PDB file of C-alpha atoms in Angstrom:
ATOM      1  CA  MET A   1      42.656 137.007  38.994  1.00 46.00           C
ATOM      2  CA  PHE A   2      43.649 133.505  40.181  1.00 41.00           C
ATOM      3  CA  ALA A   3      42.758 131.144  37.525  1.00 42.00           C
ATOM      4  CA  ARG A   4      40.495 132.117  34.827  1.00 42.00           C
ATOM      5  CA  LEU A   5      39.334 128.957  33.557  1.00 40.00           C
ATOM      6  CA  ILE A   6      38.697 128.097  29.962  1.00 42.00           C
ATOM      7  CA  LEU A   7      36.084 125.519  29.256  1.00 40.00           C
ATOM      8  CA  PHE A   8      32.772 120.134  25.595  1.00 36.00           C
ATOM      9  CA  THR A   9      30.834 118.873  28.959  1.00 38.00           C
ATOM     10  CA  LEU A  10      29.643 115.592  27.436  1.00 35.00           C
ATOM     11  CA  LEU A  11      30.148 113.550  30.519  1.00 35.00           C
ATOM     12  CA  VAL A  12      32.125 110.516  31.546  1.00 35.00           C
ATOM     13  CA  VAL A  13      29.876 107.506  31.105  1.00 34.00           C
ATOM     14  CA  PRO A  14      30.589 104.474  33.247  1.00 36.00           C
ATOM     15  CA  LEU A  15      29.173 101.083  32.423  1.00 33.00           C
ATOM     16  CA  GLY A  16      25.982 101.024  30.358  1.00 33.00           C
ATOM     17  CA  ALA A  17      25.876 104.663  29.197  1.00 34.00           C
ATOM     18  CA  ALA A  18      29.487 104.845  28.061  1.00 34.00           C
ATOM     19  CA  GLY A  19      30.491 104.579  24.459  1.00 34.00           C
ATOM     20  CA  CYS A  20      27.120 105.229  22.842  1.00 33.00           C
ATOM     21  CA  SER A  21      28.378 106.907  19.681  1.00 33.00           C
ATOM     22  CA  THR A  22      25.875 108.567  17.404  1.00 32.00           C
ATOM     23  CA  SER A  23      26.674 110.787  14.436  1.00 33.00           C
ATOM     24  CA  LEU A  24      24.189 113.655  14.395  1.00 31.00           C
ATOM     25  CA  PRO A  25      23.565 116.284  11.713  1.00 32.00           C
ATOM     26  CA  SER A  26      24.637 119.848  12.318  1.00 32.00           C
ATOM     27  CA  VAL A  27      21.183 121.386  12.652  1.00 31.00           C
ATOM     28  CA  PRO A  28      21.229 125.115  13.332  1.00 34.00           C
ATOM     29  CA  VAL A  29      20.397 126.173  16.888  1.00 35.00           C
ATOM     30  CA  PRO A  30      19.445 129.871  17.092  1.00 34.00           C
ATOM     31  CA  PRO A  31      21.091 131.777  19.935  1.00 39.00           C
ATOM     32  CA  SER A  32      19.072 133.262  22.759  1.00 39.00           C
ATOM     33  CA  GLN A  33      20.866 136.546  22.063  1.00 39.00           C
ATOM     34  CA  PRO A  34      23.598 137.673  19.672  1.00 40.00           C
ATOM     35  CA  ASP A  35      27.042 137.358  21.184  1.00 47.00           C
ATOM     36  CA  SER A  36      30.239 139.098  20.141  1.00 53.00           C
ATOM     37  CA  ALA A  37      32.345 136.121  21.205  1.00 66.00           C
ATOM     38  CA  LEU A  38      30.798 133.900  18.550  1.00 62.00           C
ATOM     39  CA  ALA A  39      32.595 133.488  15.269  1.00 54.00           C
ATOM     40  CA  PRO A  40      30.651 134.601  12.187  1.00 43.00           C
ATOM     41  CA  ASN A  41      27.892 132.060  11.385  1.00 34.00           C
ATOM     42  CA  SER A  42      29.095 129.808  14.213  1.00 36.00           C
ATOM     43  CA  LEU A  43      25.545 128.925  15.153  1.00 34.00           C
ATOM     44  CA  THR A  44      24.698 127.742  11.665  1.00 29.00           C
ATOM     45  CA  ASP A  45      27.804 126.193  10.143  1.00 32.00           C
ATOM     46  CA  SER A  46      30.621 126.007  12.707  1.00 34.00           C
ATOM     47  CA  ARG A  47      31.669 122.400  12.166  1.00 30.00           C
ATOM     48  CA  GLY A  48      48.459  97.509  22.034  1.00 50.00           C
ATOM     49  CA  ALA A  49      48.379 101.377  22.367  1.00 48.00           C
ATOM     50  CA  PRO A  50      51.170 103.598  21.084  1.00 49.00           C
ATOM     51  CA  PRO A  51      53.455 104.807  23.884  1.00 50.00           C
ATOM     52  CA  LEU A  52      53.189 108.243  25.484  1.00 49.00           C
ATOM     53  CA  ARG A  53      55.370 110.468  23.332  1.00 49.00           C
ATOM     54  CA  ALA A  54      56.150 114.041  22.474  1.00 48.00           C
ATOM     55  CA  PRO A  55      54.191 115.767  19.688  1.00 49.00           C
ATOM     56  CA  ASP A  56      55.053 114.719  16.141  1.00 48.00           C
ATOM     57  CA  ALA A  57      54.640 117.391  13.476  1.00 47.00           C
ATOM     58  CA  GLU A  58      53.963 114.829  10.745  1.00 58.00           C
ATOM     59  CA  VAL A  59      51.805 112.227  12.526  1.00 76.00           C
ATOM     60  CA  VAL A  60      48.852 113.520  14.537  1.00 92.00           C
ATOM     61  CA  TYR A  61      46.536 110.533  14.910  1.00 97.00           C
ATOM     62  CA  VAL A  62      47.458 106.861  14.811  1.00 97.00           C
ATOM     63  CA  ASP A  63      45.225 103.812  14.364  1.00 97.00           C
ATOM     64  CA  GLY A  64      45.706 101.013  16.878  1.00 97.00           C
ATOM     65  CA  PRO A  65      43.947  98.354  18.948  1.00 97.00           C
ATOM     66  CA  ARG A  66      40.354  99.281  19.700  1.00 97.00           C
ATOM     67  CA  SER A  67      39.015  99.017  23.239  1.00 96.00           C
ATOM     68  CA  SER A  68      35.367  98.175  23.963  1.00 92.00           C
ATOM     69  CA  ASP A  69      34.517 101.832  24.614  1.00 90.00           C
ATOM     70  CA  GLY A  70      37.255 103.318  22.434  1.00 96.00           C
ATOM     71  CA  THR A  71      37.645 104.444  18.842  1.00 97.00           C
ATOM     72  CA  GLY A  72      40.924 102.723  17.993  1.00 97.00           C
ATOM     73  CA  ARG A  73      42.317 106.176  17.217  1.00 97.00           C
ATOM     74  CA  TYR A  74      45.239 107.434  19.263  1.00 98.00           C
ATOM     75  CA  TYR A  75      46.574 110.912  19.983  1.00 98.00           C
ATOM     76  CA  LEU A  76      49.967 111.232  21.680  1.00 97.00           C
ATOM     77  CA  GLY A  77      49.640 107.675  22.976  1.00 97.00           C
ATOM     78  CA  ARG A  78      46.060 107.998  24.275  1.00 98.00           C
ATOM     79  CA  GLU A  79      43.123 106.139  22.752  1.00 98.00           C
ATOM     80  CA  ILE A  80      40.216 108.514  22.154  1.00 98.00           C
ATOM     81  CA  ALA A  81      37.006 107.355  23.844  1.00 96.00           C
ATOM     82  CA  ARG A  82      33.670 107.042  22.101  1.00 90.00           C
ATOM     83  CA  VAL A  83      31.157 109.872  22.571  1.00 80.00           C
ATOM     84  CA  MET A  84      28.046 109.735  24.718  1.00 64.00           C
ATOM     85  CA  SER A  85      24.835 110.233  22.774  1.00 55.00           C
ATOM     86  CA  LEU A  86      21.576 111.912  23.686  1.00 51.00           C
ATOM     87  CA  ARG A  87      20.618 108.705  25.489  1.00 52.00           C
ATOM     88  CA  GLY A  88      23.061 109.696  28.231  1.00 52.00           C
ATOM     89  CA  VAL A  89      21.057 112.746  29.354  1.00 54.00           C
ATOM     90  CA  ALA A  90      19.892 110.899  32.471  1.00 55.00           C
ATOM     91  CA  TRP A  91      23.529 110.355  33.442  1.00 54.00           C
ATOM     92  CA  LEU A  92      24.275 114.050  33.095  1.00 54.00           C
ATOM     93  CA  GLU A  93      21.410 115.052  35.348  1.00 55.00           C
ATOM     94  CA  ARG A  94      21.516 112.179  37.888  1.00 56.00           C
ATOM     95  CA  GLU A  95      20.585 113.177  41.424  1.00 65.00           C
ATOM     96  CA  ASP A  96      23.696 111.780  43.117  1.00 70.00           C
ATOM     97  CA  ARG A  97      26.076 113.759  40.906  1.00 64.00           C
ATOM     98  CA  GLU A  98      26.115 116.583  43.444  1.00 71.00           C
ATOM     99  CA  ILE A  99      27.518 114.197  46.048  1.00 70.00           C
ATOM    100  CA  GLU A 100      29.816 112.171  43.778  1.00 75.00           C
ATOM    101  CA  GLU A 101      31.460 115.046  41.901  1.00 79.00           C
ATOM    102  CA  ARG A 102      30.860 118.118  44.082  1.00 91.00           C
ATOM    103  CA  PRO A 103      30.246 120.599  41.236  1.00 92.00           C
ATOM    104  CA  ASP A 104      29.733 123.275  43.875  1.00 94.00           C
ATOM    105  CA  LEU A 105      33.401 123.003  44.856  1.00 96.00           C
ATOM    106  CA  LEU A 106      34.506 123.263  41.238  1.00 97.00           C
ATOM    107  CA  VAL A 107      32.434 126.363  40.494  1.00 97.00           C
ATOM    108  CA  ALA A 108      33.580 127.974  43.750  1.00 97.00           C
ATOM    109  CA  ALA A 109      37.231 127.368  42.807  1.00 97.00           C
ATOM    110  CA  LEU A 110      36.903 129.441  39.644  1.00 95.00           C
ATOM    111  CA  ASP A 111      38.016 133.010  40.269  1.00 84.00           C
ATOM    112  CA  LEU A 112      35.534 134.684  37.947  1.00 96.00           C
ATOM    113  CA  GLU A 113      34.853 138.361  37.388  1.00 97.00           C
ATOM    114  CA  PRO A 114      31.218 139.509  36.983  1.00 98.00           C
ATOM    115  CA  ASP A 115      31.757 140.508  33.342  1.00 98.00           C
ATOM    116  CA  ASP A 116      33.753 137.465  32.223  1.00 98.00           C
ATOM    117  CA  VAL A 117      32.948 135.501  29.080  1.00 98.00           C
ATOM    118  CA  VAL A 118      33.032 131.796  29.908  1.00 98.00           C
ATOM    119  CA  ALA A 119      32.911 128.960  27.382  1.00 98.00           C
ATOM    120  CA  ASP A 120      31.459 125.674  28.635  1.00 98.00           C
ATOM    121  CA  ILE A 121      32.678 123.183  26.048  1.00 97.00           C
ATOM    122  CA  GLY A 122      30.596 120.028  25.806  1.00 92.00           C
ATOM    123  CA  ALA A 123      27.863 121.784  27.732  1.00 93.00           C
ATOM    124  CA  GLY A 124      25.308 119.052  27.186  1.00 87.00           C
ATOM    125  CA  THR A 125      22.042 120.029  28.875  1.00 88.00           C
ATOM    126  CA  GLY A 126      23.631 122.938  30.742  1.00 93.00           C
ATOM    127  CA  TYR A 127      24.565 121.254  34.010  1.00 91.00           C
ATOM    128  CA  PHE A 128      27.538 123.576  34.527  1.00 95.00           C
ATOM    129  CA  ALA A 129      26.406 126.451  32.321  1.00 97.00           C
ATOM    130  CA  PHE A 130      23.508 127.249  34.664  1.00 97.00           C
ATOM    131  CA  ARG A 131      25.790 127.008  37.688  1.00 97.00           C
ATOM    132  CA  LEU A 132      28.267 129.394  36.084  1.00 98.00           C
ATOM    133  CA  ALA A 133      25.679 131.953  34.945  1.00 98.00           C
ATOM    134  CA  PRO A 134      25.141 133.587  38.389  1.00 98.00           C
ATOM    135  CA  ARG A 135      28.899 134.043  38.730  1.00 97.00           C
ATOM    136  CA  VAL A 136      29.042 136.248  35.611  1.00 98.00           C
ATOM    137  CA  PRO A 137      25.864 138.378  35.825  1.00 98.00           C
ATOM    138  CA  GLU A 138      27.354 141.039  33.540  1.00 98.00           C
ATOM    139  CA  GLY A 139      29.077 138.517  31.292  1.00 98.00           C
ATOM    140  CA  ARG A 140      28.118 135.506  29.215  1.00 98.00           C
ATOM    141  CA  VAL A 141      28.271 131.729  29.373  1.00 98.00           C
ATOM    142  CA  LEU A 142      28.690 130.247  25.916  1.00 98.00           C
ATOM    143  CA  ALA A 143      27.277 126.710  26.137  1.00 98.00           C
ATOM    144  CA  VAL A 144      29.006 124.847  23.315  1.00 98.00           C
ATOM    145  CA  ASP A 145      27.999 121.394  22.117  1.00 94.00           C
ATOM    146  CA  ILE A 146      28.049 119.465  18.851  1.00 91.00           C
ATOM    147  CA  GLN A 147      24.662 117.812  19.395  1.00 89.00           C
ATOM    148  CA  PRO A 148      21.703 120.017  18.444  1.00 93.00           C
ATOM    149  CA  GLU A 149      19.368 117.956  20.624  1.00 91.00           C
ATOM    150  CA  MET A 150      21.400 118.787  23.719  1.00 89.00           C
ATOM    151  CA  LEU A 151      21.265 122.493  22.915  1.00 94.00           C
ATOM    152  CA  ARG A 152      17.508 122.411  22.383  1.00 94.00           C
ATOM    153  CA  ILE A 153      17.124 120.973  25.881  1.00 92.00           C
ATOM    154  CA  LEU A 154      19.467 123.656  27.203  1.00 95.00           C
ATOM    155  CA  GLU A 155      17.550 126.447  25.486  1.00 96.00           C
ATOM    156  CA  THR A 156      14.254 125.186  26.884  1.00 96.00           C
ATOM    157  CA  ARG A 157      15.738 125.099  30.367  1.00 95.00           C
ATOM    158  CA  SER A 158      17.033 128.665  29.951  1.00 97.00           C
ATOM    159  CA  GLU A 159      13.501 129.839  29.242  1.00 97.00           C
ATOM    160  CA  GLU A 160      12.046 127.852  32.147  1.00 97.00           C
ATOM    161  CA  LEU A 161      14.654 129.187  34.584  1.00 96.00           C
ATOM    162  CA  GLY A 162      14.565 132.738  33.261  1.00 97.00           C
ATOM    163  CA  VAL A 163      18.323 132.723  32.607  1.00 97.00           C
ATOM    164  CA  THR A 164      19.324 135.300  29.989  1.00 97.00           C
ATOM    165  CA  ASN A 165      23.132 135.129  29.975  1.00 98.00           C
ATOM    166  CA  VAL A 166      23.557 131.551  28.720  1.00 98.00           C
ATOM    167  CA  ALA A 167      23.859 131.287  24.929  1.00 97.00           C
ATOM    168  CA  PRO A 168      23.724 127.906  23.119  1.00 97.00           C
ATOM    169  CA  VAL A 169      26.462 127.478  20.532  1.00 97.00           C
ATOM    170  CA  LEU A 170      26.536 124.656  17.976  1.00 97.00           C
ATOM    171  CA  GLY A 171      30.170 123.723  17.501  1.00 97.00           C
ATOM    172  CA  THR A 172      31.853 121.044  15.460  1.00 97.00           C
ATOM    173  CA  GLU A 173      34.254 118.224  16.228  1.00 95.00           C
ATOM    174  CA  MET A 174      37.145 120.513  15.290  1.00 96.00           C
ATOM    175  CA  SER A 175      36.135 123.926  16.598  1.00 97.00           C
ATOM    176  CA  PRO A 176      33.843 125.536  19.182  1.00 97.00           C
ATOM    177  CA  GLY A 177      33.194 128.371  16.725  1.00 95.00           C
ATOM    178  CA  LEU A 178      34.315 131.256  18.944  1.00 97.00           C
ATOM    179  CA  ARG A 179      35.996 134.508  17.950  1.00 96.00           C
ATOM    180  CA  PRO A 180      39.752 134.936  18.498  1.00 97.00           C
ATOM    181  CA  ASN A 181      40.802 136.475  21.826  1.00 97.00           C
ATOM    182  CA  SER A 182      37.204 136.627  23.086  1.00 98.00           C
ATOM    183  CA  VAL A 183      36.980 134.190  26.016  1.00 98.00           C
ATOM    184  CA  ASP A 184      38.274 134.666  29.550  1.00 98.00           C
ATOM    185  CA  LEU A 185      37.693 131.132  30.777  1.00 98.00           C
ATOM    186  CA  THR A 186      36.988 127.837  29.026  1.00 98.00           C
ATOM    187  CA  LEU A 187      35.748 124.877  31.042  1.00 98.00           C
ATOM    188  CA  ILE A 188      35.746 121.275  29.827  1.00 98.00           C
ATOM    189  CA  VAL A 189      34.273 118.834  32.341  1.00 95.00           C
ATOM    190  CA  ASP A 190      34.598 115.075  31.835  1.00 92.00           C
ATOM    191  CA  SER A 191      34.434 115.301  28.052  1.00 92.00           C
ATOM    192  CA  TYR A 192      37.851 116.183  26.663  1.00 97.00           C
ATOM    193  CA  HIS A 193      38.778 112.480  26.514  1.00 96.00           C
ATOM    194  CA  GLN A 194      35.966 112.014  23.949  1.00 93.00           C
ATOM    195  CA  PHE A 195      37.009 114.750  21.512  1.00 96.00           C
ATOM    196  CA  SER A 196      37.511 113.113  18.120  1.00 95.00           C
ATOM    197  CA  HIS A 197      39.975 115.854  17.090  1.00 97.00           C
ATOM    198  CA  PRO A 198      41.614 116.973  20.353  1.00 98.00           C
ATOM    199  CA  LYS A 199      44.531 118.768  18.686  1.00 98.00           C
ATOM    200  CA  GLU A 200      42.314 120.886  16.440  1.00 98.00           C
ATOM    201  CA  MET A 201      39.882 121.626  19.267  1.00 98.00           C
ATOM    202  CA  LEU A 202      42.631 122.743  21.635  1.00 98.00           C
ATOM    203  CA  GLU A 203      44.159 124.901  18.913  1.00 98.00           C
ATOM    204  CA  ALA A 204      40.780 126.559  18.305  1.00 98.00           C
ATOM    205  CA  ILE A 205      40.255 127.057  22.047  1.00 98.00           C
ATOM    206  CA  TYR A 206      43.734 128.535  22.358  1.00 98.00           C
ATOM    207  CA  THR A 207      42.949 131.032  19.591  1.00 98.00           C
ATOM    208  CA  ALA A 208      39.636 131.964  21.249  1.00 98.00           C
ATOM    209  CA  THR A 209      41.298 132.527  24.634  1.00 98.00           C
ATOM    210  CA  LYS A 210      42.411 135.989  25.601  1.00 98.00           C
ATOM    211  CA  PRO A 211      46.139 136.267  26.439  1.00 97.00           C
ATOM    212  CA  GLY A 212      46.364 135.442  30.131  1.00 97.00           C
ATOM    213  CA  GLY A 213      43.032 133.619  29.960  1.00 98.00           C
ATOM    214  CA  GLN A 214      42.682 130.055  31.093  1.00 98.00           C
ATOM    215  CA  LEU A 215      41.538 126.611  30.078  1.00 98.00           C
ATOM    216  CA  VAL A 216      40.358 124.276  32.824  1.00 98.00           C
ATOM    217  CA  ILE A 217      40.160 120.587  32.002  1.00 98.00           C
ATOM    218  CA  VAL A 218      38.364 118.406  34.530  1.00 98.00           C
ATOM    219  CA  GLU A 219      38.918 114.656  34.170  1.00 97.00           C
ATOM    220  CA  TYR A 220      38.674 111.658  36.479  1.00 95.00           C
ATOM    221  CA  ARG A 221      42.096 110.754  37.868  1.00 97.00           C
ATOM    222  CA  ALA A 222      43.578 107.842  35.937  1.00 97.00           C
ATOM    223  CA  GLU A 223      46.396 107.608  38.495  1.00 97.00           C
ATOM    224  CA  ASP A 224      43.888 106.447  41.113  1.00 95.00           C
ATOM    225  CA  PRO A 225      42.762 102.805  40.691  1.00 93.00           C
ATOM    226  CA  ASP A 226      39.949 103.408  43.206  1.00 93.00           C
ATOM    227  CA  VAL A 227      38.135 105.858  40.915  1.00 94.00           C
ATOM    228  CA  PRO A 228      35.318 103.619  39.553  1.00 90.00           C
ATOM    229  CA  ILE A 229      35.310 104.914  35.981  1.00 90.00           C
ATOM    230  CA  ARG A 230      36.250 103.079  32.793  1.00 90.00           C
ATOM    231  CA  ARG A 231      39.888 103.470  31.789  1.00 93.00           C
ATOM    232  CA  LEU A 232      39.332 105.537  28.650  1.00 95.00           C
ATOM    233  CA  HIS A 233      37.105 107.963  30.548  1.00 93.00           C
ATOM    234  CA  LYS A 234      39.922 108.932  32.898  1.00 96.00           C
ATOM    235  CA  MET A 235      43.154 110.839  32.266  1.00 98.00           C
ATOM    236  CA  THR A 236      46.488 111.321  33.977  1.00 98.00           C
ATOM    237  CA  GLU A 237      47.883 114.752  34.694  1.00 98.00           C
ATOM    238  CA  ALA A 238      50.944 113.887  32.599  1.00 98.00           C
ATOM    239  CA  GLN A 239      48.825 113.038  29.539  1.00 98.00           C
ATOM    240  CA  ALA A 240      46.680 116.154  29.847  1.00 98.00           C
ATOM    241  CA  ARG A 241      49.760 118.308  30.243  1.00 98.00           C
ATOM    242  CA  LEU A 242      51.349 116.739  27.158  1.00 98.00           C
ATOM    243  CA  GLU A 243      48.299 117.509  25.041  1.00 98.00           C
ATOM    244  CA  GLY A 244      47.702 121.005  26.385  1.00 98.00           C
ATOM    245  CA  GLU A 245      51.297 122.107  26.020  1.00 97.00           C
ATOM    246  CA  ALA A 246      51.435 120.680  22.486  1.00 97.00           C
ATOM    247  CA  VAL A 247      49.283 123.614  21.296  1.00 98.00           C
ATOM    248  CA  GLY A 248      50.861 126.330  23.439  1.00 97.00           C
ATOM    249  CA  PHE A 249      48.993 126.261  26.756  1.00 98.00           C
ATOM    250  CA  GLU A 250      50.991 126.184  29.981  1.00 98.00           C
ATOM    251  CA  LEU A 251      49.850 124.051  32.915  1.00 98.00           C
ATOM    252  CA  VAL A 252      49.889 126.387  35.917  1.00 97.00           C
ATOM    253  CA  GLU A 253      48.085 124.372  38.588  1.00 97.00           C
ATOM    254  CA  ASN A 254      46.253 121.146  39.413  1.00 97.00           C
ATOM    255  CA  LEU A 255      43.625 122.165  41.951  1.00 97.00           C
ATOM    256  CA  ASP A 256      43.033 119.513  44.606  1.00 94.00           C
ATOM    257  CA  VAL A 257      39.395 120.374  45.293  1.00 96.00           C
ATOM    258  CA  LEU A 258      37.356 117.426  43.967  1.00 96.00           C
ATOM    259  CA  PRO A 259      36.978 113.904  45.372  1.00 94.00           C
ATOM    260  CA  GLN A 260      37.830 111.983  42.187  1.00 94.00           C
ATOM    261  CA  GLN A 261      38.779 114.441  39.452  1.00 96.00           C
ATOM    262  CA  HIS A 262      41.751 116.504  38.356  1.00 97.00           C
ATOM    263  CA  VAL A 263      41.094 120.236  37.923  1.00 98.00           C
ATOM    264  CA  LEU A 264      43.900 121.124  35.514  1.00 98.00           C
ATOM    265  CA  VAL A 265      44.375 124.847  34.989  1.00 98.00           C
ATOM    266  CA  PHE A 266      46.140 125.849  31.775  1.00 98.00           C
ATOM    267  CA  GLU A 267      46.951 129.383  30.722  1.00 98.00           C
ATOM    268  CA  ARG A 268      47.535 131.105  27.408  1.00 98.00           C
ATOM    269  CA  PRO A 269      50.760 133.066  27.982  1.00 97.00           C
ATOM    270  CA  VAL A 270      50.433 136.833  28.025  1.00 95.00           C
ATOM    271  CA  ASN A 271      53.747 137.322  26.254  1.00 86.00           C
ATOM    272  CA  GLU A 272      53.856 134.768  23.477  1.00 77.00           C
ATOM    273  CA  GLU A 273      56.998 134.127  21.486  1.00 65.00           C
TER     274      GLU A 273
END
């Protein structure tokens, strides 16, 4: 299978919607159905910039200058962006997103098997989860988000659409709450740059990924000055590779299928040292 893709889809927020940070309580969100890929109790209690540099075993996060839409917290030389709140739902579901981002091309590029388990990290209101669901009719889409309000919207939409293979999962800032070696593909679309604990999240995703499974990170191309997105809501391939490889993933391909975004395919090695 080409690239099984492992996937928080809180979206890039340009201009007014970006950087609306709200701390929300971890309210339980009951699953539509039990799912073997979920960790035990994961739905109730799963919880001047520094230069680009190699991973440091002793220093993980560094405080530095704070940008207008940043946190002032740096990981491997990158300032972590502030998180979009529930007020950004309209941005997630905007009508022109189909034309601007071409989600159809992204979903089509994923070489999925009918029985795959896919994790959509930062699923928000289910924009990608419901597009992935028909591709895995015998499998599951685990729609992971840290905001209970987002998952309530997603669950309501599941009922309205009659979709039975999308399960809402309440994660935390440090873990998606998935069982080890349970996920074939994890997809993170336009939200990785906002993770408050990227190292811990990637480590947890790595553990949840089956050997040979994949993580796909989609981010606006920071190398391209013509991409009209705020600086902290874009990422270079080099930075993403640095962070992915720091926890053991291997970058196997950068798919050139989207107008403005990288599609970075990482893999958990089959034969780990």
